[in-house]
Amino acid sequence: MPAIPAASVANLRDLGGLPLGGGRSVRAGLVLRSAQLDRLDPAEAPVAGLGLRTVVDLRTAAERADRPDRLPVGARLLVADVLADHLAASGLPPAARLKTLLGDPALAEEHLGGGRVVEAMRGTYRAFVTSDSARASYRSLLVELGTPGGGPLLFHCTAGKDRTGWAATVVLALLGADEGTVREEYLSVNPAVRQAFAPMIEGFIAQGGDPDLVLAMVGVLPEYLDAGLEEVAKRYGSVERYVRDGLGVPDEVTALLRERLTVHAA
């Protein structure tokens, strides 16, 4: 799933074209994902051609204040703070925490070394399923996608990998994508994310930091996605029941979402 080559926004991708089985695929141009939009140039050709009408910002209040979105003319912003509950105790947004740890390998090792980074991220993905703020946020996204006549929608967080990755996973699974497609799409962001963080990664390693630790911090691993999917299976048994019972999305909205976002081969 190659990124759309836009210079002003990182990790920009269209879910369109991904296979759903039975000769179906995701309809192109209606649901997109990316990293933050603080440098977005609405006049840049790849961006202007998207015709975005709705942007769903999955970031925290602190992240939004630090780097506000720049929106295309006529686009509507919907705020859906996934991590409001999960991060309430720390008071530190994920982007700021990551930047601090990437600048200090000793601190990163102290807090996240010895496999603790994987467990921390797995806990975050479980919170995507269980926390009130996450459930409300992903519900808002799915309801927007199921709104009749809605135009192209883009959802994003900071790096476009975790909160955004879980959103893409839920959308694809709900549309009927198989596990292989879901996982391939989820992991496809790693090259773009590592490129975006390249100077920090290189600086971290140059200061003696563990390369495996830094890549686990800035990228996504199968174990992260597994944690979210395992939590869904444990609590709800299926993604469809998670969407209906956990997120509170009515079946008629899910049916409209599937109708809007699915295309059948000719």
CSV table of C-alpha atoms in Angstrom, one decimal:
chain,number,residue,atom,x,y,z
A,1,MET,CA,0.0,0.0,0.0
A,2,PRO,CA,2.2,2.9,-1.2
A,3,ALA,CA,1.9,6.3,0.3
A,4,ILE,CA,0.5,9.2,-1.8
A,5,PRO,CA,3.6,11.3,-2.7
A,6,ALA,CA,2.7,14.5,-1.0
A,7,ALA,CA,5.5,16.7,0.3
A,8,SER,CA,3.4,18.6,2.8
A,9,VAL,CA,1.9,15.6,4.7
A,10,ALA,CA,3.6,12.4,5.7
A,11,ASN,CA,2.3,8.9,5.5
A,12,LEU,CA,-0.7,9.9,3.3
A,13,ARG,CA,-2.5,6.8,2.1
A,14,ASP,CA,-5.8,5.9,0.4
A,15,LEU,CA,-7.4,2.7,1.7
A,16,GLY,CA,-9.1,2.4,-1.7
A,17,GLY,CA,-8.2,-0.6,-3.8
A,18,LEU,CA,-7.5,-2.9,-0.9
A,19,PRO,CA,-9.1,-6.4,-1.5
A,20,LEU,CA,-12.1,-7.5,0.5
A,21,GLY,CA,-12.8,-10.9,-1.1
A,22,GLY,CA,-15.5,-12.0,-3.4
A,23,GLY,CA,-14.4,-9.7,-6.1
A,24,ARG,CA,-14.9,-6.7,-3.8
A,25,SER,CA,-12.5,-3.9,-2.8
A,26,VAL,CA,-12.4,-0.7,-0.9
A,27,ARG,CA,-13.8,2.2,-3.0
A,28,ALA,CA,-11.0,4.6,-3.9
A,29,GLY,CA,-10.9,8.2,-2.8
A,30,LEU,CA,-13.3,8.1,0.1
A,31,VAL,CA,-11.3,7.1,3.2
A,32,LEU,CA,-7.7,8.1,3.7
A,33,ARG,CA,-5.2,8.1,6.5
A,34,SER,CA,-2.1,10.2,7.3
A,35,ALA,CA,0.2,11.7,9.9
A,36,GLN,CA,-0.6,15.2,11.3
A,37,LEU,CA,-1.6,18.0,9.0
A,38,ASP,CA,0.3,20.9,10.5
A,39,ARG,CA,2.3,21.5,7.3
A,40,LEU,CA,-0.4,20.6,4.9
A,41,ASP,CA,-0.4,22.7,1.6
A,42,PRO,CA,-4.0,22.5,0.3
A,43,ALA,CA,-2.7,23.7,-3.1
A,44,GLU,CA,-0.2,20.9,-3.5
A,45,ALA,CA,-1.5,18.8,-6.4
A,46,PRO,CA,-1.7,15.4,-4.7
A,47,VAL,CA,-3.6,17.0,-1.8
A,48,ALA,CA,-5.9,19.2,-3.8
A,49,GLY,CA,-6.9,16.3,-6.0
A,50,LEU,CA,-8.3,14.4,-3.0
A,51,GLY,CA,-11.2,16.8,-2.5
A,52,LEU,CA,-11.3,16.3,1.3
A,53,ARG,CA,-14.5,17.3,3.0
A,54,THR,CA,-13.9,15.9,6.5
A,55,VAL,CA,-10.8,15.5,8.6
A,56,VAL,CA,-10.9,13.4,11.8
A,57,ASP,CA,-8.1,14.4,14.2
A,58,LEU,CA,-7.4,11.5,16.7
A,59,ARG,CA,-4.7,13.5,18.6
A,60,THR,CA,-4.8,14.8,22.2
A,61,ALA,CA,-5.6,18.4,23.1
A,62,ALA,CA,-1.9,19.1,23.8
A,63,GLU,CA,-0.8,17.7,20.4
A,64,ARG,CA,-3.5,19.7,18.6
A,65,ALA,CA,-2.4,22.9,20.4
A,66,ASP,CA,1.2,22.3,19.6
A,67,ARG,CA,0.8,21.6,15.9
A,68,PRO,CA,-2.7,22.6,14.8
A,69,ASP,CA,-4.1,21.1,11.6
A,70,ARG,CA,-4.1,23.0,8.4
A,71,LEU,CA,-7.3,22.1,6.5
A,72,PRO,CA,-8.2,22.3,2.8
A,73,VAL,CA,-10.8,25.0,2.0
A,74,GLY,CA,-14.3,23.8,2.8
A,75,ALA,CA,-13.1,20.8,4.9
A,76,ARG,CA,-14.7,20.2,8.3
A,77,LEU,CA,-12.7,19.2,11.3
A,78,LEU,CA,-13.9,16.6,13.8
A,79,VAL,CA,-11.9,16.1,17.0
A,80,ALA,CA,-11.8,12.6,18.4
A,81,ASP,CA,-9.3,12.3,21.2
A,82,VAL,CA,-8.6,8.6,21.4
A,83,LEU,CA,-6.1,8.8,24.3
A,84,ALA,CA,-7.8,11.3,26.6
A,85,ASP,CA,-8.4,8.7,29.2
A,86,HIS,CA,-5.3,6.6,28.8
A,87,LEU,CA,-2.9,9.5,29.1
A,88,ALA,CA,-4.7,11.4,31.8
A,89,ALA,CA,-2.4,10.1,34.5
A,90,SER,CA,0.8,11.0,32.8
A,91,GLY,CA,-0.3,14.4,31.4
A,92,LEU,CA,2.3,14.0,28.7
A,93,PRO,CA,1.1,13.6,25.0
A,94,PRO,CA,2.6,10.6,23.1
A,95,ALA,CA,4.5,12.8,20.6
A,96,ALA,CA,6.2,14.8,23.4
A,97,ARG,CA,7.1,11.7,25.3
A,98,LEU,CA,8.6,10.0,22.2
A,99,LYS,CA,10.7,13.1,21.4
A,100,THR,CA,12.0,13.2,25.0
A,101,LEU,CA,13.0,9.5,25.0
A,102,LEU,CA,14.5,9.6,21.5
A,103,GLY,CA,16.8,12.4,22.7
A,104,ASP,CA,18.0,10.4,25.7
A,105,PRO,CA,19.0,6.8,25.1
A,106,ALA,CA,19.7,6.2,28.8
A,107,LEU,CA,16.3,7.5,29.8
A,108,ALA,CA,14.6,5.4,27.0
A,109,GLU,CA,16.4,2.3,28.2
A,110,GLU,CA,15.4,3.0,31.8
A,111,HIS,CA,11.8,3.3,31.0
A,112,LEU,CA,11.3,1.1,27.9
A,113,GLY,CA,14.3,-1.3,27.7
A,114,GLY,CA,14.2,-5.0,28.2
A,115,GLY,CA,11.0,-5.5,26.2
A,116,ARG,CA,9.0,-2.9,28.2
A,117,VAL,CA,8.4,-0.9,25.1
A,118,VAL,CA,6.4,-3.7,23.5
A,119,GLU,CA,4.4,-4.2,26.7
A,120,ALA,CA,3.7,-0.5,26.9
A,121,MET,CA,2.5,-0.4,23.4
A,122,ARG,CA,0.4,-3.5,23.8
A,123,GLY,CA,-1.2,-1.8,26.8
A,124,THR,CA,-2.0,1.2,24.6
A,125,TYR,CA,-3.6,-0.9,21.9
A,126,ARG,CA,-5.7,-2.6,24.6
A,127,ALA,CA,-6.8,0.8,25.7
A,128,PHE,CA,-7.9,1.5,22.1
A,129,VAL,CA,-10.6,-1.1,22.7
A,130,THR,CA,-11.4,-0.5,26.4
A,131,SER,CA,-11.2,3.2,27.3
A,132,ASP,CA,-14.2,5.4,27.1
A,133,SER,CA,-12.4,8.1,25.1
A,134,ALA,CA,-11.2,5.6,22.5
A,135,ARG,CA,-14.6,4.0,22.1
A,136,ALA,CA,-16.3,7.4,21.7
A,137,SER,CA,-13.6,8.5,19.2
A,138,TYR,CA,-13.7,5.4,17.0
A,139,ARG,CA,-17.5,5.5,17.1
A,140,SER,CA,-17.4,9.1,15.8
A,141,LEU,CA,-15.2,8.1,13.0
A,142,LEU,CA,-17.3,5.1,11.9
A,143,VAL,CA,-20.5,7.2,12.1
A,144,GLU,CA,-18.9,9.8,9.8
A,145,LEU,CA,-17.9,7.1,7.3
A,146,GLY,CA,-21.5,5.8,7.4
A,147,THR,CA,-23.1,9.2,6.7
A,148,PRO,CA,-25.0,9.2,3.4
A,149,GLY,CA,-23.5,11.6,0.9
A,150,GLY,CA,-20.4,12.2,2.9
A,151,GLY,CA,-17.4,13.2,0.8
A,152,PRO,CA,-13.8,12.0,1.1
A,153,LEU,CA,-12.7,11.7,4.7
A,154,LEU,CA,-9.1,11.6,6.1
A,155,PHE,CA,-8.3,10.5,9.7
A,156,HIS,CA,-4.9,11.0,11.3
A,157,CYS,CA,-2.9,11.2,14.6
A,158,THR,CA,0.7,12.4,14.9
A,159,ALA,CA,2.8,9.9,13.1
A,160,GLY,CA,-0.2,8.1,11.5
A,161,LYS,CA,0.8,4.7,12.8
A,162,ASP,CA,-1.0,3.7,16.1
A,163,ARG,CA,-4.3,5.5,16.7
A,164,THR,CA,-4.6,5.8,12.9
A,165,GLY,CA,-3.4,2.2,12.3
A,166,TRP,CA,-6.1,0.9,14.7
A,167,ALA,CA,-8.8,2.9,12.9
A,168,ALA,CA,-7.7,1.5,9.6
A,169,THR,CA,-7.7,-2.0,11.0
A,170,VAL,CA,-11.3,-1.6,12.3
A,171,VAL,CA,-12.6,-0.1,9.0
A,172,LEU,CA,-11.0,-2.8,6.9
A,173,ALA,CA,-12.1,-5.7,9.2
A,174,LEU,CA,-15.6,-4.3,9.2
A,175,LEU,CA,-15.6,-4.2,5.4
A,176,GLY,CA,-14.6,-7.8,5.3
A,177,ALA,CA,-10.9,-7.7,4.6
A,178,ASP,CA,-9.1,-10.9,5.6
A,179,GLU,CA,-6.4,-11.0,8.3
A,180,GLY,CA,-3.5,-11.0,5.8
A,181,THR,CA,-4.8,-7.8,4.2
A,182,VAL,CA,-5.4,-6.1,7.5
A,183,ARG,CA,-1.9,-6.9,8.8
A,184,GLU,CA,-0.2,-6.0,5.5
A,185,GLU,CA,-1.9,-2.6,5.5
A,186,TYR,CA,-1.1,-2.0,9.2
A,187,LEU,CA,2.7,-2.8,8.8
A,188,SER,CA,3.0,-0.9,5.5
A,189,VAL,CA,3.5,2.4,7.3
A,190,ASN,CA,6.9,1.4,8.8
A,191,PRO,CA,9.1,2.7,5.9
A,192,ALA,CA,7.4,6.1,5.9
A,193,VAL,CA,7.4,6.5,9.6
A,194,ARG,CA,11.1,5.5,9.9
A,195,GLN,CA,11.9,8.0,7.1
A,196,ALA,CA,10.1,10.8,9.0
A,197,PHE,CA,11.9,10.0,12.2
A,198,ALA,CA,15.3,9.3,10.5
A,199,PRO,CA,17.3,12.1,12.1
A,200,MET,CA,16.1,11.2,15.6
A,201,ILE,CA,16.7,7.5,15.0
A,202,GLU,CA,20.3,8.1,13.7
A,203,GLY,CA,21.0,10.5,16.7
A,204,PHE,CA,19.7,7.9,19.1
A,205,ILE,CA,21.9,5.2,17.8
A,206,ALA,CA,24.9,7.5,17.5
A,207,GLN,CA,24.6,8.2,21.2
A,208,GLY,CA,24.8,4.5,21.9
A,209,GLY,CA,21.0,3.7,21.9
A,210,ASP,CA,19.7,0.2,21.2
A,211,PRO,CA,18.6,0.1,17.5
A,212,ASP,CA,15.9,-2.5,18.3
A,213,LEU,CA,14.5,-0.3,21.0
A,214,VAL,CA,14.3,2.8,18.8
A,215,LEU,CA,12.6,1.0,16.0
A,216,ALA,CA,10.1,-0.5,18.4
A,217,MET,CA,9.4,3.1,19.6
A,218,VAL,CA,8.9,4.8,16.3
A,219,GLY,CA,7.4,1.9,14.2
A,220,VAL,CA,4.7,-0.6,14.5
A,221,LEU,CA,5.1,-4.3,15.3
A,222,PRO,CA,2.7,-7.2,14.8
A,223,GLU,CA,2.6,-7.6,18.6
A,224,TYR,CA,1.0,-4.2,18.9
A,225,LEU,CA,-1.9,-5.1,16.6
A,226,ASP,CA,-2.2,-8.5,18.2
A,227,ALA,CA,-2.9,-6.9,21.5
A,228,GLY,CA,-5.8,-4.9,20.2
A,229,LEU,CA,-7.3,-7.8,18.3
A,230,GLU,CA,-6.9,-10.1,21.3
A,231,GLU,CA,-8.8,-7.6,23.4
A,232,VAL,CA,-11.6,-7.4,20.8
A,233,ALA,CA,-11.8,-11.2,20.7
A,234,LYS,CA,-11.8,-11.6,24.5
A,235,ARG,CA,-14.5,-8.9,25.2
A,236,TYR,CA,-16.7,-9.1,22.1
A,237,GLY,CA,-15.8,-12.2,20.1
A,238,SER,CA,-15.7,-10.4,16.7
A,239,VAL,CA,-15.0,-7.0,15.2
A,240,GLU,CA,-18.6,-6.7,14.2
A,241,ARG,CA,-19.8,-7.1,17.8
A,242,TYR,CA,-17.1,-4.8,19.0
A,243,VAL,CA,-18.4,-2.1,16.7
A,244,ARG,CA,-22.0,-2.8,17.6
A,245,ASP,CA,-21.8,-3.4,21.3
A,246,GLY,CA,-18.5,-1.7,22.3
A,247,LEU,CA,-18.6,1.4,20.1
A,248,GLY,CA,-22.3,1.6,19.9
A,249,VAL,CA,-22.5,2.0,16.2
A,250,PRO,CA,-26.0,1.0,15.0
A,251,ASP,CA,-26.3,-1.8,12.4
A,252,GLU,CA,-27.9,0.5,9.9
A,253,VAL,CA,-24.9,2.8,10.0
A,254,THR,CA,-22.5,-0.2,9.5
A,255,ALA,CA,-24.6,-1.2,6.5
A,256,LEU,CA,-24.4,2.2,5.0
A,257,LEU,CA,-20.7,2.3,5.7
A,258,ARG,CA,-20.2,-1.0,3.8
A,259,GLU,CA,-22.4,0.2,0.9
A,260,ARG,CA,-20.5,3.5,0.6
A,261,LEU,CA,-16.9,2.1,0.9
A,262,THR,CA,-17.2,-1.1,-1.1
A,263,VAL,CA,-17.0,-1.5,-4.8
A,264,HIS,CA,-17.6,-4.7,-6.8
A,265,ALA,CA,-15.5,-5.8,-9.7
A,266,ALA,CA,-17.1,-5.3,-13.1
